[in-house]
Coordinates of C-alpha atoms and ligand atoms in Angstrom, one line a residue:
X2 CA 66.8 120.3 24.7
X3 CA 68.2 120.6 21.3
X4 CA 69.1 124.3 19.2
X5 CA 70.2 124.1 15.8
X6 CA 69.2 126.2 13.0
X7 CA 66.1 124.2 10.6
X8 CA 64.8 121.3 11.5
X9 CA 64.0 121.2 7.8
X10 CA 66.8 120.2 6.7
X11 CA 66.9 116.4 8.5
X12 CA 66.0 114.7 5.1
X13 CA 69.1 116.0 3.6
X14 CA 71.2 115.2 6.5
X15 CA 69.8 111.9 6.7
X16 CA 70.8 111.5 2.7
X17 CA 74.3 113.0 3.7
X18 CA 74.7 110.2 6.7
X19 CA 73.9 107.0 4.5
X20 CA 77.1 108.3 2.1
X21 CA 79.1 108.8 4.6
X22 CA 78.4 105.6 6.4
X23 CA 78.6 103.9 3.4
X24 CA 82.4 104.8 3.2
X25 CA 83.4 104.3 6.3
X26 CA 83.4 99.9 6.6
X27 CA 85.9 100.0 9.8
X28 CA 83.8 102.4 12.0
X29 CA 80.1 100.7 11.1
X30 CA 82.2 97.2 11.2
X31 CA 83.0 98.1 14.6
X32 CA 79.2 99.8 15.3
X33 CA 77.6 96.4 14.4
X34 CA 79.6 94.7 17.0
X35 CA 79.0 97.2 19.8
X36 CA 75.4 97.2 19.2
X37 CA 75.2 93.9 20.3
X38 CA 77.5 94.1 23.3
X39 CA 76.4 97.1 24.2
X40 CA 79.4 98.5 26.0
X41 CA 78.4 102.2 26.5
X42 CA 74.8 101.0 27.7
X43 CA 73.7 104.3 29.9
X44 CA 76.5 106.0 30.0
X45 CA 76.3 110.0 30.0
X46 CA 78.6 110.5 27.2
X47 CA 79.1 114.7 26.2
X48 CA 80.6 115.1 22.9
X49 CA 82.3 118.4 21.0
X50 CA 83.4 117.9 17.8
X51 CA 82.9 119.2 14.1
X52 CA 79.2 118.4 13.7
X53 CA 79.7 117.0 10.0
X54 CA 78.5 113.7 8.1
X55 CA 81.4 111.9 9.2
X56 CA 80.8 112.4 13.1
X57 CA 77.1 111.4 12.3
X58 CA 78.6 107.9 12.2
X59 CA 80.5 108.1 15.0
X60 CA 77.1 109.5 17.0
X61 CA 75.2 106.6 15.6
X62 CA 77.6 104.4 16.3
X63 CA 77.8 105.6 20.4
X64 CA 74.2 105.5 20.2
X65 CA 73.7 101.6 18.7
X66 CA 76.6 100.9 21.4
X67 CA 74.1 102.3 24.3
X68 CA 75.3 106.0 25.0
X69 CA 73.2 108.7 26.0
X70 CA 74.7 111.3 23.6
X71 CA 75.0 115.4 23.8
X72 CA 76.5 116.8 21.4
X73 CA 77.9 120.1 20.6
X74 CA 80.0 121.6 17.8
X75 CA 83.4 122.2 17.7
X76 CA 84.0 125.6 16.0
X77 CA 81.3 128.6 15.2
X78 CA 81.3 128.1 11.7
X79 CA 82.1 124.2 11.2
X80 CA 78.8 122.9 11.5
X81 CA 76.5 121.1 8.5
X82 CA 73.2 122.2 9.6
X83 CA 71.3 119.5 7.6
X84 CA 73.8 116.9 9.9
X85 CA 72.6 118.8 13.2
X86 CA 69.2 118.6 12.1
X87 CA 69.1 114.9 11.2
X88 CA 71.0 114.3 14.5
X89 CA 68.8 115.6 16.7
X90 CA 66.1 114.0 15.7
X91 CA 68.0 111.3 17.6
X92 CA 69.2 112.8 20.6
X93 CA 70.0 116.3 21.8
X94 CA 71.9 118.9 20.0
X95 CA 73.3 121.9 20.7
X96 CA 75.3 123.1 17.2
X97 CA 74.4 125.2 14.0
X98 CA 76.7 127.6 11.8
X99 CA 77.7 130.8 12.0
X100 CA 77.7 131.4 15.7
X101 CA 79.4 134.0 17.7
X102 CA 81.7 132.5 20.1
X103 CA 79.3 133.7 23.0
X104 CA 77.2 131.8 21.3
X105 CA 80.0 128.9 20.6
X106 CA 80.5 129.1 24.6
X107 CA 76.8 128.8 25.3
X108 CA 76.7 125.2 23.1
X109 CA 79.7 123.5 24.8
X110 CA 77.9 124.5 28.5
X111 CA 75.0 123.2 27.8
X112 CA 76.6 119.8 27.0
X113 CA 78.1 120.2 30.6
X114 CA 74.8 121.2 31.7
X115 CA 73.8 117.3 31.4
X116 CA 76.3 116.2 33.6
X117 CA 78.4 114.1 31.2
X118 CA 80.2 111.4 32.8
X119 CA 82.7 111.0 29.9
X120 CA 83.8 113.5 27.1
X121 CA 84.5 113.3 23.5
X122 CA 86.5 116.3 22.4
X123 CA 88.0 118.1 19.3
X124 CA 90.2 121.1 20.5
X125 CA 89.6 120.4 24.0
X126 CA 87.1 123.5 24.5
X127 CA 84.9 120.8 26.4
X128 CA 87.5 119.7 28.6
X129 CA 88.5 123.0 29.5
X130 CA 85.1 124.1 30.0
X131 CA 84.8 120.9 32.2
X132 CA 87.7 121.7 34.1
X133 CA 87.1 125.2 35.0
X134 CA 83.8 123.6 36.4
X135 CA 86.1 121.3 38.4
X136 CA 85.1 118.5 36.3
X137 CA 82.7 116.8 39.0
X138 CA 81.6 113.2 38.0
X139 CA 83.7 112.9 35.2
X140 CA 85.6 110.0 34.9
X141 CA 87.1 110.5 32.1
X142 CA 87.7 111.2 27.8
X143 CA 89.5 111.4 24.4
X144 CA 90.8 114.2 22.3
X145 CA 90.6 114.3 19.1
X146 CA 93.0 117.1 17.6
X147 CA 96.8 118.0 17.9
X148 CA 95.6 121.4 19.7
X149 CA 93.7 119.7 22.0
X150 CA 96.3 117.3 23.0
X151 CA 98.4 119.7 23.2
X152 CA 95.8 121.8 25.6
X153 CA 95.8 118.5 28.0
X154 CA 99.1 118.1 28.0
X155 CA 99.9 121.6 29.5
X156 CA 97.5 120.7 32.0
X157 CA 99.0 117.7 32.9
X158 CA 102.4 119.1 33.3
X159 CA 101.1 121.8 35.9
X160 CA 99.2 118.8 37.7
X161 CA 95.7 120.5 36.8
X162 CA 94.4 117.3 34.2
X163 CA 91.6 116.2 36.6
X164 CA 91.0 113.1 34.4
X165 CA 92.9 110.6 32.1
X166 CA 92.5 111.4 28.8
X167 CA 92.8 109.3 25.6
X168 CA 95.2 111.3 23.1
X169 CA 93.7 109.7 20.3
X170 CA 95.2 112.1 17.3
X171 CA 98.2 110.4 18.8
X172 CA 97.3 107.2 17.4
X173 CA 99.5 106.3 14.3
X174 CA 95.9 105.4 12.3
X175 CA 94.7 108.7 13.3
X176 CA 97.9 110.9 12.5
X177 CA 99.2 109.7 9.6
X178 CA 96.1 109.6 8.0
X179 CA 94.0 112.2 9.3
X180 CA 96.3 114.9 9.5
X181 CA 98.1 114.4 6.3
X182 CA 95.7 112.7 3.8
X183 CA 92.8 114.3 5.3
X184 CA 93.3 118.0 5.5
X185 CA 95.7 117.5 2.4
X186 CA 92.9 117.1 0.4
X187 CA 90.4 119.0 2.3
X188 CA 92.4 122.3 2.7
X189 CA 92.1 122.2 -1.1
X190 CA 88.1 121.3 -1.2
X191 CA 87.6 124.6 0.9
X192 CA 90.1 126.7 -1.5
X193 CA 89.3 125.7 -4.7
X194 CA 85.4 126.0 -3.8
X195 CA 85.9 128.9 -2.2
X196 CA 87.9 131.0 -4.8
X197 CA 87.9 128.6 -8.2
X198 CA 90.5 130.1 -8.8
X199 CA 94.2 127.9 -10.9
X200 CA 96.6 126.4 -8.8
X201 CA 98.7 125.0 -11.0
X202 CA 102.0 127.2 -11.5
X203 CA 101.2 129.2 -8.4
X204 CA 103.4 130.1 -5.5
X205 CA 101.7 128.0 -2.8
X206 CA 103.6 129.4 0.9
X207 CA 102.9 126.1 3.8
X208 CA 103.4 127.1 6.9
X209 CA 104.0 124.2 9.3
X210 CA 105.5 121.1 8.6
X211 CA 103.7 118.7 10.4
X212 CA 101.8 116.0 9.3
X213 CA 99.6 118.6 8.4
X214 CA 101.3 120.6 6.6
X215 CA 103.1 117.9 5.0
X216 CA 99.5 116.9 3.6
X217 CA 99.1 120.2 2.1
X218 CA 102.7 120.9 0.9
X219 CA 102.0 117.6 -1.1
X220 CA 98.7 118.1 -2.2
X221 CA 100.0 121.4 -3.5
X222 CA 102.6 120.2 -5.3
X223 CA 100.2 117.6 -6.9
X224 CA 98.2 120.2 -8.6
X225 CA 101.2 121.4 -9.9
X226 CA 102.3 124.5 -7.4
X227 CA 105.2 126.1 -6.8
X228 CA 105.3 124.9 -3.0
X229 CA 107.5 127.1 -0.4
X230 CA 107.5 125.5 3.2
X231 CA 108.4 127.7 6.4
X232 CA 109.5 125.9 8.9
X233 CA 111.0 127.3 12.2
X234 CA 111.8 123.5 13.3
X235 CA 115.2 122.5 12.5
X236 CA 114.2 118.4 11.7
X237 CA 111.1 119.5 9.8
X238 CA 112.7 122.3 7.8
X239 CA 115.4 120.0 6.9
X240 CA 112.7 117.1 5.9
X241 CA 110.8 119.6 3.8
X242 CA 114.3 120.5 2.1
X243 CA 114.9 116.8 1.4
X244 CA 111.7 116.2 0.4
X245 CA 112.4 118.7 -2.6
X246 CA 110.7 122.0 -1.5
X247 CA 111.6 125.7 -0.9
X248 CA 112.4 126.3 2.8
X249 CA 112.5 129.8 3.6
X250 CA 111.6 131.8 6.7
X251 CA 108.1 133.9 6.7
X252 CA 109.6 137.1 6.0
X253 CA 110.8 136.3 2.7
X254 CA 107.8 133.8 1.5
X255 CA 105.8 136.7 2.6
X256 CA 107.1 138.8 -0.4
X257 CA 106.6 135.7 -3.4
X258 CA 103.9 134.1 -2.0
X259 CA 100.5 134.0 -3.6
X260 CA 98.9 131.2 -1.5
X261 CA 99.3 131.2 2.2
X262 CA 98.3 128.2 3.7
X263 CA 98.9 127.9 8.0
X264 CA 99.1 124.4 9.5
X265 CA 100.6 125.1 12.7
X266 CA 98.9 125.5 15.9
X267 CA 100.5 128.3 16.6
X268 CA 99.9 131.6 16.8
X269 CA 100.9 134.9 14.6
X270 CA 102.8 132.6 12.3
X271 CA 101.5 135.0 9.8
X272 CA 102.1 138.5 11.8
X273 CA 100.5 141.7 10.0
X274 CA 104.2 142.8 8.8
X275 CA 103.9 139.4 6.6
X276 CA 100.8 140.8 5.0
X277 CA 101.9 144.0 4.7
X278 CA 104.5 142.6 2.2
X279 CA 102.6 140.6 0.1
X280 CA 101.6 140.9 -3.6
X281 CA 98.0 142.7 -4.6
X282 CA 95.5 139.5 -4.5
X283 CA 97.3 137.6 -2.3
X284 CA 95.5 135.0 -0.1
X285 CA 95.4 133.4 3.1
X286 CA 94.0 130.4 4.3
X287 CA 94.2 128.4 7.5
X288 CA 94.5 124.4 8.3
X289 CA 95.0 124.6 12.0
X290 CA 91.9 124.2 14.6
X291 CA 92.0 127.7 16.0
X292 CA 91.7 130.9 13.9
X293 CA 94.9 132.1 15.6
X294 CA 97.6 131.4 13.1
X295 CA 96.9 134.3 10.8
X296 CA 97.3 137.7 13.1
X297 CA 93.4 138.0 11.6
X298 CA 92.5 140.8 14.7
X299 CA 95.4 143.1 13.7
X300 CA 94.6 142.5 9.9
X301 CA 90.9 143.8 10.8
X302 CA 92.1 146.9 12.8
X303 CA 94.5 147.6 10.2
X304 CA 92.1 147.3 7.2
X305 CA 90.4 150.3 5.3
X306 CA 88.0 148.0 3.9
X307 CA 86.3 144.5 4.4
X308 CA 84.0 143.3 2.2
X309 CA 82.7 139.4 1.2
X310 CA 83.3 139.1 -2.7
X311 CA 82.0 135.4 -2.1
X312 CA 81.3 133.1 0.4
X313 CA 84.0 132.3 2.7
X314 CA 86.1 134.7 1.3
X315 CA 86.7 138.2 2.2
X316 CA 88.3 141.2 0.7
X317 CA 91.0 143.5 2.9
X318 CA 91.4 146.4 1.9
X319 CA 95.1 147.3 3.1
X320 CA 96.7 150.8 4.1
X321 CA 99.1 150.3 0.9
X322 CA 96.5 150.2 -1.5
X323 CA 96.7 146.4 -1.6
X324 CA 94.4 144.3 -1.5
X325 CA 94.6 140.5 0.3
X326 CA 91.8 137.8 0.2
X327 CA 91.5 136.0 4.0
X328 CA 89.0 132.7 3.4
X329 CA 86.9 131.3 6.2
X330 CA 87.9 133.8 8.5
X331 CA 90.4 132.4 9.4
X332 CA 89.1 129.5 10.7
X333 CA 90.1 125.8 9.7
X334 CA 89.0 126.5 6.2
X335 CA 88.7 122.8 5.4
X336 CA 85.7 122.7 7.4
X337 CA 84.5 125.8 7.1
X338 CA 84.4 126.3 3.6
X339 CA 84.6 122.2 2.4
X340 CA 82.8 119.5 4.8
X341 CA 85.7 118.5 6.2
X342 CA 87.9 115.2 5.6
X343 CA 86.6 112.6 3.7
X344 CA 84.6 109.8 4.9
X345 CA 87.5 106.8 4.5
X346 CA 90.0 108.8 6.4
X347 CA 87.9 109.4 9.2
X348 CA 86.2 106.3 9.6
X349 CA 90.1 105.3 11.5
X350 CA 90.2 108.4 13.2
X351 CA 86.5 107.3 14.5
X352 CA 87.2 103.8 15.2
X353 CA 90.3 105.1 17.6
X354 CA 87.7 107.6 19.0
X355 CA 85.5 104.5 19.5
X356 CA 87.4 102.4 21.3
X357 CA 89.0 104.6 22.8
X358 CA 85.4 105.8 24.7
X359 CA 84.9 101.7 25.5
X360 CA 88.4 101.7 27.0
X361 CA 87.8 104.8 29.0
X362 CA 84.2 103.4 30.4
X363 CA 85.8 100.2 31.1
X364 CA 89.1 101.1 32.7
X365 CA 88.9 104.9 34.2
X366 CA 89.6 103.4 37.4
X367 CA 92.5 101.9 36.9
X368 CA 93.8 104.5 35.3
X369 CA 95.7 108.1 36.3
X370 CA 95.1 111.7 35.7
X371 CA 97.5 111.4 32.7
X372 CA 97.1 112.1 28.9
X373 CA 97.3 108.2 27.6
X374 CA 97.9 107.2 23.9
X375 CA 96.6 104.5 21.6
X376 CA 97.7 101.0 22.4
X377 CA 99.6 99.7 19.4
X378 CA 97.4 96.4 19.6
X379 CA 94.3 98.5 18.9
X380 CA 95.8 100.6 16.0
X381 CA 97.2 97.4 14.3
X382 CA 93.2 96.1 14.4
X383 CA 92.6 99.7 12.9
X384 CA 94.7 99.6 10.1
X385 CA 93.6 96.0 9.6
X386 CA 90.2 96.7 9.4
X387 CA 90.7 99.9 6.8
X388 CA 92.6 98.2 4.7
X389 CA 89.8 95.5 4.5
X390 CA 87.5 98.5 3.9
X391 CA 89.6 99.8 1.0
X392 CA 90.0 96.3 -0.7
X393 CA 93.8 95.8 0.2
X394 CA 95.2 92.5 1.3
X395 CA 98.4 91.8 2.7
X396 CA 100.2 88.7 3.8
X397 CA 101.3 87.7 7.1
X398 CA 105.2 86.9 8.8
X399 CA 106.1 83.4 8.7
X400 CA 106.6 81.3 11.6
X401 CA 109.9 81.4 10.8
X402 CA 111.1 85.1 10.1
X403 CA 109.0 85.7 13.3
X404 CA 111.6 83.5 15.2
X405 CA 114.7 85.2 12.9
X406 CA 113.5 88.7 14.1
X407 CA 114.0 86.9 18.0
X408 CA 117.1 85.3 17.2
X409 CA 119.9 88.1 17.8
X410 CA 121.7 86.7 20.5
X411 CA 125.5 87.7 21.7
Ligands
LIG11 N1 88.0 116.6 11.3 N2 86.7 116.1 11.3 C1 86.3 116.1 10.1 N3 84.8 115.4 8.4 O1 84.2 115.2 10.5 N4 87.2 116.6 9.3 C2 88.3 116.9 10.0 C3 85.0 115.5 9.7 C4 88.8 116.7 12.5 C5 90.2 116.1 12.3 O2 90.2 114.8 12.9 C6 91.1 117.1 12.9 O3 92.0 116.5 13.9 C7 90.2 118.1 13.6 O4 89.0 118.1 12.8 C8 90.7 119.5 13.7 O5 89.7 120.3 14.4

């Protein structure tokens, strides 16, 4: 019950677990405490998301807390086959890279084909999938992704969420870290090993200022980039402004641009006119779960020539006589063309996901079809725990400026 591509390559993945583990204190804090309680014991867990080193801790740690795990992966071309390999040596896996999305499809039903009672979910292609199967004997499940929350929210509004659902990218230890430290860093991973190419002195275009793009307009700057944001939000454009970068609309970053970088969730923010503009060599990446952001379908129809100069990154030949460089795809290249965030940001993005499965198994009944966020109590014990992890210590309030903060009367 288990298709992945070598099972070869489980000694590696194994290797590639330990280091993750390793660096990840607040999830295997929280493991060694659930494998005693056992508070998952025999529950028919299905889980979709990025099959990476990182989420090896996270399946472990389900697994030690008494789960009966299926997992599939969360994009064609995210997975780390030596990671699928070693993890199905412990329970069943459906995930390998470089599938077609027939293929992708094929993965996420045959999670659903073991009649999960709870879901774990990156992009919320499993919950979909579950829904459009009625969702019969679920009880309920987490998100793990902007997209995806924003996926259940829709449904929620037309009264179609046949579940509650635990947003927990909403969580502020999932958010502010994830999405900004994480992909900040990672984006850059997949570019840099991707094309090796300079980025200091570069025009760098973000699009999206979110907490993703944020992360990356940052990280940009770091390495010394010339960072233009578009923003079509007022707030956000104004934030980017005030936090010292270009703001500009696509239409004119599309003509100085030499590094395109989407972090949206939307789609076409980088329509074919935008390429059609750019300099010879430009190139274009994309942060955002779903390969949508970049108008890649009308860039392939358009082009005279495709051709891989390396891996993850293709050559388009244009009708100009231009030539644009599109990495991963398409797809979230920090995955795709990098392993994804580091360990220490997502071992608080897997402690929410953690809890938030016990909470789920514990409380579904009392709960409604709604799309629920993360209690602050259990994102304080989150922070607390990854700051212990990093080696930070802070104080406490005192007795008495807890009773000053109370004292406001009129
Ligand atoms: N993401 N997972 C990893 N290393 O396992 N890296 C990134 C990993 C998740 C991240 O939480 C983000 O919200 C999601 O991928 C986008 O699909």
């Amino acid at each position: 019950m288990t298709k992945i591509a070598d099972q070869k390559l489980s000694g590696s993945g194994e290797r590639n677990f330990r280091w993750a583990k390793a660096h990840m204190g607040t999830l295997t804090t929280l493991a060694e405490k659930y494998a005693k309680s056992r508070p998952l014991e025999g529950l028919k867990l299905g889980v979709c998301l990025h099959v990476t080193k990182e989420t090896s801790v996270l399946i472990d740690a389900l697994l030690l807390a008494g789960a009966d795990v299926k997992l599939a992966g969360a994009n064609p071309l995210s997975t780390q086959d030596d990671i699928a390999a070693y993890l199905s040596t412990r329970t069943d896996v459906w995930a390998w890279r470089g599938q077609s999305a027939k293929e992708y499809g094929w993965c996420i039903g045959e999670v659903l084909g073991t009649h999960p009672e709870q879901l774990i979910d990156d992009g919320a292609d499993l919950h979909v999938a579950a829904h459009v199967a009625r969702a019969r004997g679920i009880a309920g499940g987490s998100e793990e992704t902007t997209t995806g929350v924003m996926r259940l929210k829709a449904l929620e509004a037309q009264g179609k969420l046949r579940y509650p659902v635990i947003a927990v990218n909403d969580a502020r230890t999932k958010f502010m870290f994830d999405n900004r430290y994480g992909t900040g860093q990672s984006t850059f991973d997949g570019i840099m090993r991707a094309t090796a190419l300079l980025l200091a002195g570069v025009k760098v275009v973000v699009v999206g200022y979110g907490w993703v793009g944020k992360g990356v307009a940052m990280r940009a700057r770091g390495l010394g980039a010339r960072v233009t944001v578009v923003e079509v939000d007022p707030v956000k454009a104004l934030e980017a402004h005030l936090d010292g970068f270009e703001v500009s609309s696509i239409e004119e970053a599309a003509n100085e641009g030499v590094l395109f970088v989407t972090a949206t969730g939307q789609k076409n923010v980088i329509p074919y006119e935008a390429v059609e503009r750019m300099k010879e060599g430009a190139i274009l990446v994309n942060a955002g779960h779903f390969d949508v952001e970049i108008d890649v379908k009308t860039l392939m129809k358009k082009a005279k020539k495709v051709k891989e100069v390396r891996p993850n990154v293709d050559e388009i030949a244009l009708p100009s006589g231009r030539r644009v460089y599109l990495l991963a795809k398409g797809r979230i290249a920090n995955l795709v063309a990098a392993e994804g965030h580091p360990p220490e940001v997502m071992q608080m993005s897997f402690a929410n996901q953690m809890m938030a499965a016990i909470r789920i198994h514990s409380e579904h009944d009392e709960m409604e079809k709604k799309v629920y966020g993360v209690p602050r109590d259990l994102e304080d014990e989150v922070a607390r725990a990854a700051l212990k992890s990093m080696g930070v210590a802070i104080g406490s309030p005192t007795q008495e400026q807890k009773l000053y903060a109370r004292s406001w009367k009129l």
